[in-house]
PDB file of C-alpha atoms in Angstrom:
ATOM      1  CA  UNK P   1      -7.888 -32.476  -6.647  1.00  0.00           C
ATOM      2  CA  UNK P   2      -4.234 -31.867  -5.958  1.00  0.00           C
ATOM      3  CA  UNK P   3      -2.156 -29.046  -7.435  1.00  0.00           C
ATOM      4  CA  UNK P   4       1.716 -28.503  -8.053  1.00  0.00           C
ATOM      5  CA  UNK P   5       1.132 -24.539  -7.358  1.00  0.00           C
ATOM      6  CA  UNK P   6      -1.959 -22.397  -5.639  1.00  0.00           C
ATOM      7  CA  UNK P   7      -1.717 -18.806  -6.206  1.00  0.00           C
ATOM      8  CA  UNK P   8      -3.306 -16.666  -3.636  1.00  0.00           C
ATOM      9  CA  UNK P   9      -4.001 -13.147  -5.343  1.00  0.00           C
ATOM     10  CA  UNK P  10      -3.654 -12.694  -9.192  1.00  0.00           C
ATOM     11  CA  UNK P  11      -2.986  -8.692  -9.153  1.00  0.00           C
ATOM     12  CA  UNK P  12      -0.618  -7.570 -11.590  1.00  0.00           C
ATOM     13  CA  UNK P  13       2.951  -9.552  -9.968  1.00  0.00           C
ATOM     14  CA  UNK P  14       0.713 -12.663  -9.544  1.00  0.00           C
ATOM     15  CA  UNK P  15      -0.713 -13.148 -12.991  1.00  0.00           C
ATOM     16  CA  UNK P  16       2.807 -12.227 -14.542  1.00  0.00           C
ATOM     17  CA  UNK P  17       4.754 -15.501 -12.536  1.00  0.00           C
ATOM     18  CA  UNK P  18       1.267 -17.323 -13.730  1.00  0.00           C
ATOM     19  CA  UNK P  19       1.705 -16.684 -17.053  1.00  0.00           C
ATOM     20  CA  UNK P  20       5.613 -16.986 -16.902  1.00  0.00           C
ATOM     21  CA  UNK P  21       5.602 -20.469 -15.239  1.00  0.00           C
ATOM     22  CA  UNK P  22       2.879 -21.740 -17.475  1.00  0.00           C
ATOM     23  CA  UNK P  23       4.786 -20.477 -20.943  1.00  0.00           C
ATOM     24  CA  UNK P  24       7.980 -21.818 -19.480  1.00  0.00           C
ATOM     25  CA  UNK P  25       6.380 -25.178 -19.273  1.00  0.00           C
ATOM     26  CA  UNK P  26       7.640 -25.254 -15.556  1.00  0.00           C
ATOM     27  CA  UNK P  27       4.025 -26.122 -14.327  1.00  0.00           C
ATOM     28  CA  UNK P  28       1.296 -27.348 -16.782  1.00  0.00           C
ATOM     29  CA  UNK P  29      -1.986 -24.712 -16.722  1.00  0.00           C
ATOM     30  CA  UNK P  30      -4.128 -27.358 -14.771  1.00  0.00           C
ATOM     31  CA  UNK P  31      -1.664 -28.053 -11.966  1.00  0.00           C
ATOM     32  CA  UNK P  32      -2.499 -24.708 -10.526  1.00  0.00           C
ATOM     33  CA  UNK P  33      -4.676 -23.233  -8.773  1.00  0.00           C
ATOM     34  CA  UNK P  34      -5.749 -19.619  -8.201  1.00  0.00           C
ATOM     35  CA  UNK P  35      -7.696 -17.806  -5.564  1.00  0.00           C
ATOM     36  CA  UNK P  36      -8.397 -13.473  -5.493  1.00  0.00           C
ATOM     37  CA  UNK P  37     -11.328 -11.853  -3.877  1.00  0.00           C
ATOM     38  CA  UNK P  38     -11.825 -10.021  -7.011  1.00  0.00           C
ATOM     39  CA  UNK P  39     -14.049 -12.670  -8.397  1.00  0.00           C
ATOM     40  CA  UNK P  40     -13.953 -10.914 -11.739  1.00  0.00           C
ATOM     41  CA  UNK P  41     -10.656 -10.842 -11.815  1.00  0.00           C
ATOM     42  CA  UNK P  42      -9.889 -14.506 -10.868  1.00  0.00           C
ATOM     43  CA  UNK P  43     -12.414 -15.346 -13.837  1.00  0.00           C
ATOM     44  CA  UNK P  44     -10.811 -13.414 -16.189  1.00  0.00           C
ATOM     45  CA  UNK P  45      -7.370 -15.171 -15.494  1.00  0.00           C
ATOM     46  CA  UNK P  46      -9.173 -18.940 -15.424  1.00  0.00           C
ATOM     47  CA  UNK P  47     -10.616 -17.859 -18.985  1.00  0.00           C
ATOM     48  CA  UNK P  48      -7.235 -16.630 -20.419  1.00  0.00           C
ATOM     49  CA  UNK P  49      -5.235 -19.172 -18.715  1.00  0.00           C
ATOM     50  CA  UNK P  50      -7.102 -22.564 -18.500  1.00  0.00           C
ATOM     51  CA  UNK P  51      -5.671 -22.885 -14.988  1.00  0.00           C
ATOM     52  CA  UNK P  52      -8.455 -24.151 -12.030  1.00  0.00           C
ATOM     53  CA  UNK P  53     -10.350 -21.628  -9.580  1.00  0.00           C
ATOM     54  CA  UNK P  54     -10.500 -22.469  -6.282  1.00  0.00           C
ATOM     55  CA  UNK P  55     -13.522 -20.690  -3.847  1.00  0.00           C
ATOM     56  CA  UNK P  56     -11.019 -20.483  -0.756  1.00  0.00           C
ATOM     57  CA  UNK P  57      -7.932 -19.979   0.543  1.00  0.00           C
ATOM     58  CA  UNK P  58      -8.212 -23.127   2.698  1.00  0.00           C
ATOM     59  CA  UNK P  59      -9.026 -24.616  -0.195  1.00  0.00           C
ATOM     60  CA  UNK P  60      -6.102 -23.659  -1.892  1.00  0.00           C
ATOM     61  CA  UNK P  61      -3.936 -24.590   0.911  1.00  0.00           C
ATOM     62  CA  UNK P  62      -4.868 -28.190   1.580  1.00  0.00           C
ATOM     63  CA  UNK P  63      -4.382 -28.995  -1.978  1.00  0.00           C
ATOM     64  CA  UNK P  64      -1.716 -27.643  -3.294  1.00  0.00           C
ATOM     65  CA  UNK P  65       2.253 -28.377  -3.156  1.00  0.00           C
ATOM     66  CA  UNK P  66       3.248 -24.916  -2.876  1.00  0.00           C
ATOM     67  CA  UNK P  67       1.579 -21.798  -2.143  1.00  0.00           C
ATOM     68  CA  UNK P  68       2.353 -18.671  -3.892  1.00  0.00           C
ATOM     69  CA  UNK P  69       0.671 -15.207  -1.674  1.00  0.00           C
ATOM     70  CA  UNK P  70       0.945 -12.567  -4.099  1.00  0.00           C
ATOM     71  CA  UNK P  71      -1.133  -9.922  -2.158  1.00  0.00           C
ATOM     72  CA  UNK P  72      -0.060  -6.827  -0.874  1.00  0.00           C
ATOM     73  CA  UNK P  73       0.877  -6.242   2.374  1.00  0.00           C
ATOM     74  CA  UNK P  74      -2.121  -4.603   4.360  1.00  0.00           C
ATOM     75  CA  UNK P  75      -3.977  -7.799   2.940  1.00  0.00           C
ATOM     76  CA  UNK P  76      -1.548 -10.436   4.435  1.00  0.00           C
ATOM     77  CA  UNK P  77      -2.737 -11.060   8.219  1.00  0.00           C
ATOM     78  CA  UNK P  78      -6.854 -11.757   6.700  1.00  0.00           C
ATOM     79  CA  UNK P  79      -5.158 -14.103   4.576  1.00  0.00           C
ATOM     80  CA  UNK P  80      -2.958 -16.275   6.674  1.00  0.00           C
ATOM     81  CA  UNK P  81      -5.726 -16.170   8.812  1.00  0.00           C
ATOM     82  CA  UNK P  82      -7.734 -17.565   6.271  1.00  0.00           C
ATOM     83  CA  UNK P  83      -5.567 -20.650   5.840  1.00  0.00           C
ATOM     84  CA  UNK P  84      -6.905 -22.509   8.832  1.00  0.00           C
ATOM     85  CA  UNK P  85      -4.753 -26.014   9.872  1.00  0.00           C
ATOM     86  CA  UNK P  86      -5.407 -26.819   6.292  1.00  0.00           C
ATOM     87  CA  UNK P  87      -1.783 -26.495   5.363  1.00  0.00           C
ATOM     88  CA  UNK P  88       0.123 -29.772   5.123  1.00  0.00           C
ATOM     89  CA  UNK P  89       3.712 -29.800   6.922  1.00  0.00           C
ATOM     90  CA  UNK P  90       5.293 -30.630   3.688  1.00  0.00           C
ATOM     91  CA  UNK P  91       4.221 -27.835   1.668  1.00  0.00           C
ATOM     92  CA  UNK P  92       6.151 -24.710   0.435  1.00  0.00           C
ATOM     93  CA  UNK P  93       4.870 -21.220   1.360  1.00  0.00           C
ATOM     94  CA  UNK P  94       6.135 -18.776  -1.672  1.00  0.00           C
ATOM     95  CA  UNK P  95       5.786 -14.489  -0.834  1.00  0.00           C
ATOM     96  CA  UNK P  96       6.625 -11.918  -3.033  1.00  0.00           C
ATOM     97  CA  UNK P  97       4.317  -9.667  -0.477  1.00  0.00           C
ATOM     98  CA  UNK P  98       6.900  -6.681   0.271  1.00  0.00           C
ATOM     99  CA  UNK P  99       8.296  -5.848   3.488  1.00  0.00           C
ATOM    100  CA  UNK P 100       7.040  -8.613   5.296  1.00  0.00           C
ATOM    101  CA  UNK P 101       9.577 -11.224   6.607  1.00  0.00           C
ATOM    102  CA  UNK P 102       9.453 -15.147   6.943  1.00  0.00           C
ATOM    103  CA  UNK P 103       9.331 -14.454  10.601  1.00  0.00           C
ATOM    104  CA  UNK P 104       5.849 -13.062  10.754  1.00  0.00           C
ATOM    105  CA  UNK P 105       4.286 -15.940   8.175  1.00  0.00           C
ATOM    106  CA  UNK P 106       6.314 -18.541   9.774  1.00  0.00           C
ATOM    107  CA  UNK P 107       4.747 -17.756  13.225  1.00  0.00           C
ATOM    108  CA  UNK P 108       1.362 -17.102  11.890  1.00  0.00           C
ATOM    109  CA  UNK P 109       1.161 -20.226  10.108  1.00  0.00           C
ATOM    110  CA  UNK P 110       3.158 -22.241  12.522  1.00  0.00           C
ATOM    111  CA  UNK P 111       5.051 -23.204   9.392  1.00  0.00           C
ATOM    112  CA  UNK P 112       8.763 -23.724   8.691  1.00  0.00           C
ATOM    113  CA  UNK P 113       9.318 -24.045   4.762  1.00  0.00           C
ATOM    114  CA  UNK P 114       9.027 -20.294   3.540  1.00  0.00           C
ATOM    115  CA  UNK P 115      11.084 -18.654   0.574  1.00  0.00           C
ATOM    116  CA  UNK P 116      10.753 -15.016   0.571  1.00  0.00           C
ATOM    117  CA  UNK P 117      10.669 -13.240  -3.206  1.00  0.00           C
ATOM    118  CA  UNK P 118      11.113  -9.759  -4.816  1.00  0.00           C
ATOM    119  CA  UNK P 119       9.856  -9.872  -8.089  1.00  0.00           C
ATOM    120  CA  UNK P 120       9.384  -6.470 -10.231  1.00  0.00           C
ATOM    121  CA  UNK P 121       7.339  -6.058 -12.903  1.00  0.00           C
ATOM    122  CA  UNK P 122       9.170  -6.505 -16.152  1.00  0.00           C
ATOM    123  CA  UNK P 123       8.105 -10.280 -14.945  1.00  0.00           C
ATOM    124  CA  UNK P 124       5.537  -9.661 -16.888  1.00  0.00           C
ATOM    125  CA  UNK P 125       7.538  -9.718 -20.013  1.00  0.00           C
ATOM    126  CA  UNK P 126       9.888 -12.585 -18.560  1.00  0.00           C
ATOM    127  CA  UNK P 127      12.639  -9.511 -18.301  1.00  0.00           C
ATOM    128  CA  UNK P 128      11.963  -9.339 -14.515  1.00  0.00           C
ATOM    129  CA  UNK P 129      14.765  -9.905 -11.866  1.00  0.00           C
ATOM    130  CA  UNK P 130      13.923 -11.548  -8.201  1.00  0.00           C
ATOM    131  CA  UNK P 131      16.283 -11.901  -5.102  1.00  0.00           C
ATOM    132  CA  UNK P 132      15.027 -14.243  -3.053  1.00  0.00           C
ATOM    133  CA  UNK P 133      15.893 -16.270   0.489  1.00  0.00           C
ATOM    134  CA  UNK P 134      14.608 -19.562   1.621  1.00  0.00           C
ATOM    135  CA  UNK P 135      14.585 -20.884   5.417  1.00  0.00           C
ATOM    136  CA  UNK P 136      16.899 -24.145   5.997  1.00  0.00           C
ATOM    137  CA  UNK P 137      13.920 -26.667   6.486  1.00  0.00           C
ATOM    138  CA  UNK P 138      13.113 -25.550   2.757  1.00  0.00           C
ATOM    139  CA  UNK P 139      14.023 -28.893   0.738  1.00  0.00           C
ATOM    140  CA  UNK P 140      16.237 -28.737  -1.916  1.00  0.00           C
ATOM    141  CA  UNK P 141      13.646 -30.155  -4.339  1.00  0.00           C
ATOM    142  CA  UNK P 142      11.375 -26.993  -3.580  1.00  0.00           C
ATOM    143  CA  UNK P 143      14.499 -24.632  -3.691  1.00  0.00           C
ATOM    144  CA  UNK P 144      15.071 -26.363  -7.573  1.00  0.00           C
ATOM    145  CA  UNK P 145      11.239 -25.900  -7.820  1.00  0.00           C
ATOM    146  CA  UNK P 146      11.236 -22.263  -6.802  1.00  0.00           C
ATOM    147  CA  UNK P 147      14.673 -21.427  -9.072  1.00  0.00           C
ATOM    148  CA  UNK P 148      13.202 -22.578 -11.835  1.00  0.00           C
ATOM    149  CA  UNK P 149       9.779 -20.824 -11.081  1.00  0.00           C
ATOM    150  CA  UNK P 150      11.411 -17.682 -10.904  1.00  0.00           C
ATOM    151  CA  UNK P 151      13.849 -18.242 -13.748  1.00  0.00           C
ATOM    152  CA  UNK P 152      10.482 -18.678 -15.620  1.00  0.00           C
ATOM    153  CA  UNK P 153      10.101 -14.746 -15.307  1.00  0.00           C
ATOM    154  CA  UNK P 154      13.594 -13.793 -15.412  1.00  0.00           C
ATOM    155  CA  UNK P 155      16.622 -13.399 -13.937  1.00  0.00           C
ATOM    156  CA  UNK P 156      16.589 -14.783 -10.018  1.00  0.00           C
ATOM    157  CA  UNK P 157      19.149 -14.876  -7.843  1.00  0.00           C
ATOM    158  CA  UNK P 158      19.242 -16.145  -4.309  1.00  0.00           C
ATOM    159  CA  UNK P 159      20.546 -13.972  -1.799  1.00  0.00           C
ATOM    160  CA  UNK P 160      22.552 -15.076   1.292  1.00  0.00           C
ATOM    161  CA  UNK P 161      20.330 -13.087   4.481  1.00  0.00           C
ATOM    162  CA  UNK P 162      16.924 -12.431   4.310  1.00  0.00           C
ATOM    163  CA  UNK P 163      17.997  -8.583   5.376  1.00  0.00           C
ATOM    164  CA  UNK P 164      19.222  -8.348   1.233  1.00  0.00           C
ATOM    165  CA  UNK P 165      16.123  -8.659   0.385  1.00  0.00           C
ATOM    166  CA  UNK P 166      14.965  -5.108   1.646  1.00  0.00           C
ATOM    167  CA  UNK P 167      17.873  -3.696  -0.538  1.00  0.00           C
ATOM    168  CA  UNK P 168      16.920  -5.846  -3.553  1.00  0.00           C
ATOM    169  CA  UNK P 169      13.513  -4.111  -3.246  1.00  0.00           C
ATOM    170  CA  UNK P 170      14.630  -0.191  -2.973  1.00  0.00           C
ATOM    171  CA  UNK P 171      17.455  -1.422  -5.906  1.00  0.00           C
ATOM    172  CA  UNK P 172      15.367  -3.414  -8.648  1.00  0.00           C
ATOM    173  CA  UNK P 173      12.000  -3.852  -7.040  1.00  0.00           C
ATOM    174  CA  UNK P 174      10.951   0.145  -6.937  1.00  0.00           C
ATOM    175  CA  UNK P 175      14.068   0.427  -9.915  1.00  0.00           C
ATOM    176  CA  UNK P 176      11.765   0.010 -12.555  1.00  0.00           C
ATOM    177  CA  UNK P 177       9.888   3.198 -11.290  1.00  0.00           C
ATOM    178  CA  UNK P 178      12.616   5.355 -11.166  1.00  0.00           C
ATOM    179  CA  UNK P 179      14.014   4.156 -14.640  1.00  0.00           C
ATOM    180  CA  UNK P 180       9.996   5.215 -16.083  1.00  0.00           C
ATOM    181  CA  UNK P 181      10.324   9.159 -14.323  1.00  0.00           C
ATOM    182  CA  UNK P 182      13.494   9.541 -15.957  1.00  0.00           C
ATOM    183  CA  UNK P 183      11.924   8.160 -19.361  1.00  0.00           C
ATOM    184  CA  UNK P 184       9.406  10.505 -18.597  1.00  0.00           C
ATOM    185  CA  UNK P 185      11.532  13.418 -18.116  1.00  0.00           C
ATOM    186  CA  UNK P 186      13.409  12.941 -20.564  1.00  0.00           C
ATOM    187  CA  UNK P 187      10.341  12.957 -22.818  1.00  0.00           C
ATOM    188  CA  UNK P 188       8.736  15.772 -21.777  1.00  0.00           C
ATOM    189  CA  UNK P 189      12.547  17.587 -22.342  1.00  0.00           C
ATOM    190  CA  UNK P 190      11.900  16.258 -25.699  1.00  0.00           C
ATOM    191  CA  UNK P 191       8.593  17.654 -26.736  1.00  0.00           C
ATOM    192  CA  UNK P 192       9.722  21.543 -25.125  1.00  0.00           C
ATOM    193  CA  UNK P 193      12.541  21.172 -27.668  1.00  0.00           C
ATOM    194  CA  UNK P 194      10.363  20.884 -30.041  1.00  0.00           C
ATOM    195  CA  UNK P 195      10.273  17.432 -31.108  1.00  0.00           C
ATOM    196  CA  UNK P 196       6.438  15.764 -31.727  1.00  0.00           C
ATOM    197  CA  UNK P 197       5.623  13.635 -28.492  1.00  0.00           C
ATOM    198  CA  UNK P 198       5.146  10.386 -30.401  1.00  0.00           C
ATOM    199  CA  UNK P 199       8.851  10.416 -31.956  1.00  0.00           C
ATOM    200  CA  UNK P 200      10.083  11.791 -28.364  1.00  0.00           C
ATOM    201  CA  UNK P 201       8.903   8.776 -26.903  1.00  0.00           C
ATOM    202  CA  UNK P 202      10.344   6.218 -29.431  1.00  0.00           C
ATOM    203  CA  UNK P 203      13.349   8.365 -29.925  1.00  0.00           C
ATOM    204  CA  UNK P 204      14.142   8.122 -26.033  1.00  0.00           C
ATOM    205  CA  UNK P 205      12.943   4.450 -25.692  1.00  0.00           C
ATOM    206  CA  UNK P 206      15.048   3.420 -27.677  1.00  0.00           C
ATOM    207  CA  UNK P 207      18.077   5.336 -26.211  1.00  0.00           C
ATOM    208  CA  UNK P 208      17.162   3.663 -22.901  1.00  0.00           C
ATOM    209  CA  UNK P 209      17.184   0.237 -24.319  1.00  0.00           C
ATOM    210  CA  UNK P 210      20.019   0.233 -26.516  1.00  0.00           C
ATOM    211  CA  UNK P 211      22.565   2.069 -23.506  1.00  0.00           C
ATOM    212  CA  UNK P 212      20.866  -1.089 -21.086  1.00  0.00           C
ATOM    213  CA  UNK P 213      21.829  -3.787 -24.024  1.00  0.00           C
ATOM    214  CA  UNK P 214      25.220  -1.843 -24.744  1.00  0.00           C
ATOM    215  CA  UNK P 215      26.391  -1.825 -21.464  1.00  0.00           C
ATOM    216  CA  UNK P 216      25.632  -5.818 -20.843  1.00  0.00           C
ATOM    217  CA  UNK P 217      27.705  -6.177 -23.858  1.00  0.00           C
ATOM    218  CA  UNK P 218      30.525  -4.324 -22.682  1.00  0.00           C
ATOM    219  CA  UNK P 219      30.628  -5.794 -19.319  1.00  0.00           C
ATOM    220  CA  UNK P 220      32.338  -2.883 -18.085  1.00  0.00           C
ATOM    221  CA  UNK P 221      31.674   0.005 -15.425  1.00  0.00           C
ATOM    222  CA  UNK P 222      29.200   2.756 -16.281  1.00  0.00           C
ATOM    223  CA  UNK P 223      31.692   5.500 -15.917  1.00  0.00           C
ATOM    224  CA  UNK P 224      33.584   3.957 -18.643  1.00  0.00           C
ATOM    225  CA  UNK P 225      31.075   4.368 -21.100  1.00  0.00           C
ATOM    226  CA  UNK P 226      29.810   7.421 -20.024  1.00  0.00           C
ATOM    227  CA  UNK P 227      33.263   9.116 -20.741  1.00  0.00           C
ATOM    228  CA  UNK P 228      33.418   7.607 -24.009  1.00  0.00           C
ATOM    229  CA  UNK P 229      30.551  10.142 -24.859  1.00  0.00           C
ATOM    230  CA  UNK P 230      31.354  12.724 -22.641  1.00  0.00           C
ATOM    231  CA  UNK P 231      33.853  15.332 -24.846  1.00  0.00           C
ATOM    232  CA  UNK P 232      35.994  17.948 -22.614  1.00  0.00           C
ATOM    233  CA  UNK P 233      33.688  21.275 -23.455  1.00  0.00           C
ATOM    234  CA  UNK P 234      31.062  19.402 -25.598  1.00  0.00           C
ATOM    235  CA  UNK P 235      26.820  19.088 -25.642  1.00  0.00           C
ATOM    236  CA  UNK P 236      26.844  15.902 -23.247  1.00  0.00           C
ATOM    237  CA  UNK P 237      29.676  17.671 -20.803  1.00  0.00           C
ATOM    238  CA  UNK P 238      26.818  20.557 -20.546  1.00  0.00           C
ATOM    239  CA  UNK P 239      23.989  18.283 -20.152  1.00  0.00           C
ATOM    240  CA  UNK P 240      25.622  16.464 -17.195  1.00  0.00           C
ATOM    241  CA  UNK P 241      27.093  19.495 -15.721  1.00  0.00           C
ATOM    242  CA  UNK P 242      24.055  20.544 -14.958  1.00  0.00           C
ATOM    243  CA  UNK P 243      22.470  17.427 -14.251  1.00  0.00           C
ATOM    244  CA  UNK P 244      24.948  17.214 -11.400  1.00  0.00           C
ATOM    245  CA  UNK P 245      24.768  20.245 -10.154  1.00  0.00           C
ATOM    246  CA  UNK P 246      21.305  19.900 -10.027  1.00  0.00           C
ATOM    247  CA  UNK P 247      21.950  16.671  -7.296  1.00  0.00           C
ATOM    248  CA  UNK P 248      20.593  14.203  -9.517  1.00  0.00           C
ATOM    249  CA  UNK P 249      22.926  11.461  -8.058  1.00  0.00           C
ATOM    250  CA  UNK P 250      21.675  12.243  -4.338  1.00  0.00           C
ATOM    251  CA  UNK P 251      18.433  12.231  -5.071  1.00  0.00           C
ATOM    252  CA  UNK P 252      18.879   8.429  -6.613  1.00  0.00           C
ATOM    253  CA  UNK P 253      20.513   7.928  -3.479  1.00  0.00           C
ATOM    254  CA  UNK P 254      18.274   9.768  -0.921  1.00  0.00           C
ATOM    255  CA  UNK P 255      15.084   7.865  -3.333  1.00  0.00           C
ATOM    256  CA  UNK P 256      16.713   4.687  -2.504  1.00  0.00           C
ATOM    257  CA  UNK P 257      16.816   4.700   1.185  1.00  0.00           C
ATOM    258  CA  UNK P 258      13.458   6.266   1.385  1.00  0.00           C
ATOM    259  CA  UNK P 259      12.168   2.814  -0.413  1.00  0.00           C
ATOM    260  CA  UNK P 260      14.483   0.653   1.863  1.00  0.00           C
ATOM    261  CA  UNK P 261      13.280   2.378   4.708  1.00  0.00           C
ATOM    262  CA  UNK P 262       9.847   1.979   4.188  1.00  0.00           C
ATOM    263  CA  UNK P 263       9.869  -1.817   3.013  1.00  0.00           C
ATOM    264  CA  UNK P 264      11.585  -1.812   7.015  1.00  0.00           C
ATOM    265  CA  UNK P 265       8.416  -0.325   8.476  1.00  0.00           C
ATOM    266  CA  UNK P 266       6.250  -1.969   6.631  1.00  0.00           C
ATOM    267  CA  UNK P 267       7.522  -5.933   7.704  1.00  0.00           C
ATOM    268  CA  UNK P 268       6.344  -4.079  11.167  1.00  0.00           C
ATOM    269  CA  UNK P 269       2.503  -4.080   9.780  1.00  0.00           C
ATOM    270  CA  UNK P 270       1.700  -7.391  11.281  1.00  0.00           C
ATOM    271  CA  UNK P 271       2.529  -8.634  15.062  1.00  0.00           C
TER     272      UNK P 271
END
């Protein structure tokens, strides 16, 4: 049987662009196919999803269109080796698997059509945003295929080097982390003021969302908006006083490089 889309791990990113491209009508549940070693897992998915198991990655490979590998990246070499010659020259290799360029699946697969992703997770929701980068023997029926793939789960946007990519993964890749600790903190800042942890988490929730939503509407800088509630001498001019002081911008900063530096090192995991 042939499939329009193979999907080589079904973790947590993988299931979400499942679920996304099959509720987006972009590809029908039985046009794909899914593979994890997690046989549990991969039966769990075929349950909830109607899509069609296969029992290898070779499998997957010879009969599919285009090949999503959603697996992380200490997983990546067993996996591409696992693909055999199986792979046709006309299909599409897909990876959202972090750090690792088109280089190294390129030259392991002795294949030429790669787009590179970075997905985060609010894919899951279909609020996710994805940079991605395709090689020029990519066709531009598979670069409409993948745009609308990833539109499925979001907001994508092709970059114009690879090397973006890397930044797109310490900006909105890791961002949703960061944007959770300060949630967090600002919970937990909450409840030692005194205020019950269940309305502290609604109360700050919803703060978070509805500066996110305000700001879109406003289409303007940050700083703008930040002075509007900022009063010479008043309870936010305290707050971010001290926030400041405290080096809460450099530590963004110094957070950000740190991930950027690391998805560097770890396209270096396989020769």
């Amino acid at each position: 049987m042939n499939f329009k889309l193979a999907i080589i791990g079904v973790g947590m990113m993988g299931e979400a662009i499942l679920k996304g491209v099959i509720e987006a009508g972009v590809v029908r549940a039985d046009q794909i196919a899914i593979y994890d070693v997690n046989q549990e897992k991969m039966g769990k998915v075929i349950k909830e999803t109607g899509v069609n198991g296969v029992e290898s990655i070779s499998e997957a490979a010879k009969n599919s269109e285009a090949v999503l590998l959603a697996v992380k990246p200490q997983y990546l070499d067993p996996v591409l080796n696992d693909f055999g010659k199986e792979l046709p020259d006309s299909s599409l290799i897909l990876s959202i698997v972090a750090g690792i360029p088109i280089e190294t699946i390129s030259r392991k697969l002795n294949h030429n059509k790669v787009i590179r992703i970075m997905p985060n997770t609010p894919a899951a929701i279909r609020e996710g945003f994805c940079g991605w980068y395709a090689t020029s023997e990519v066709l531009p029926d598979q670069r409409e295929f993948a745009r609308d793939l990833l539109n499925a789960i979001g907001t994508a946007t092709e970059v114009p080097s690879e090397s973006m990519l890397n930044v797109i993964t310490a900006v909105s890749g890791s961002g949703p982390a960061y944007v959770y600790l300060f949630i967090e903190a600002m919970i937990d800042a909450a409840v030692r003021l005194g205020m019950p942890r269940t309305e502290a988490t609604g109360c700050v929730l919803q703060t978070v969302k509805g500066a996110a939503i305000y700001l879109e509407s406003r289409d303007c800088h940050p700083v703008q908006l930040r002075n509007e509630v900022t009063s010479p001498g008043g309870t936010t001019a305290a707050a971010l006083d001290v926030m400041e002081s405290a080096g809460l911008r450099s530590a963004v900063s110094d957070g950000m490089q740190a991930c950027y530096d690391k998805a560097i090192e770890l396209g270096k995991l396989i020769r």
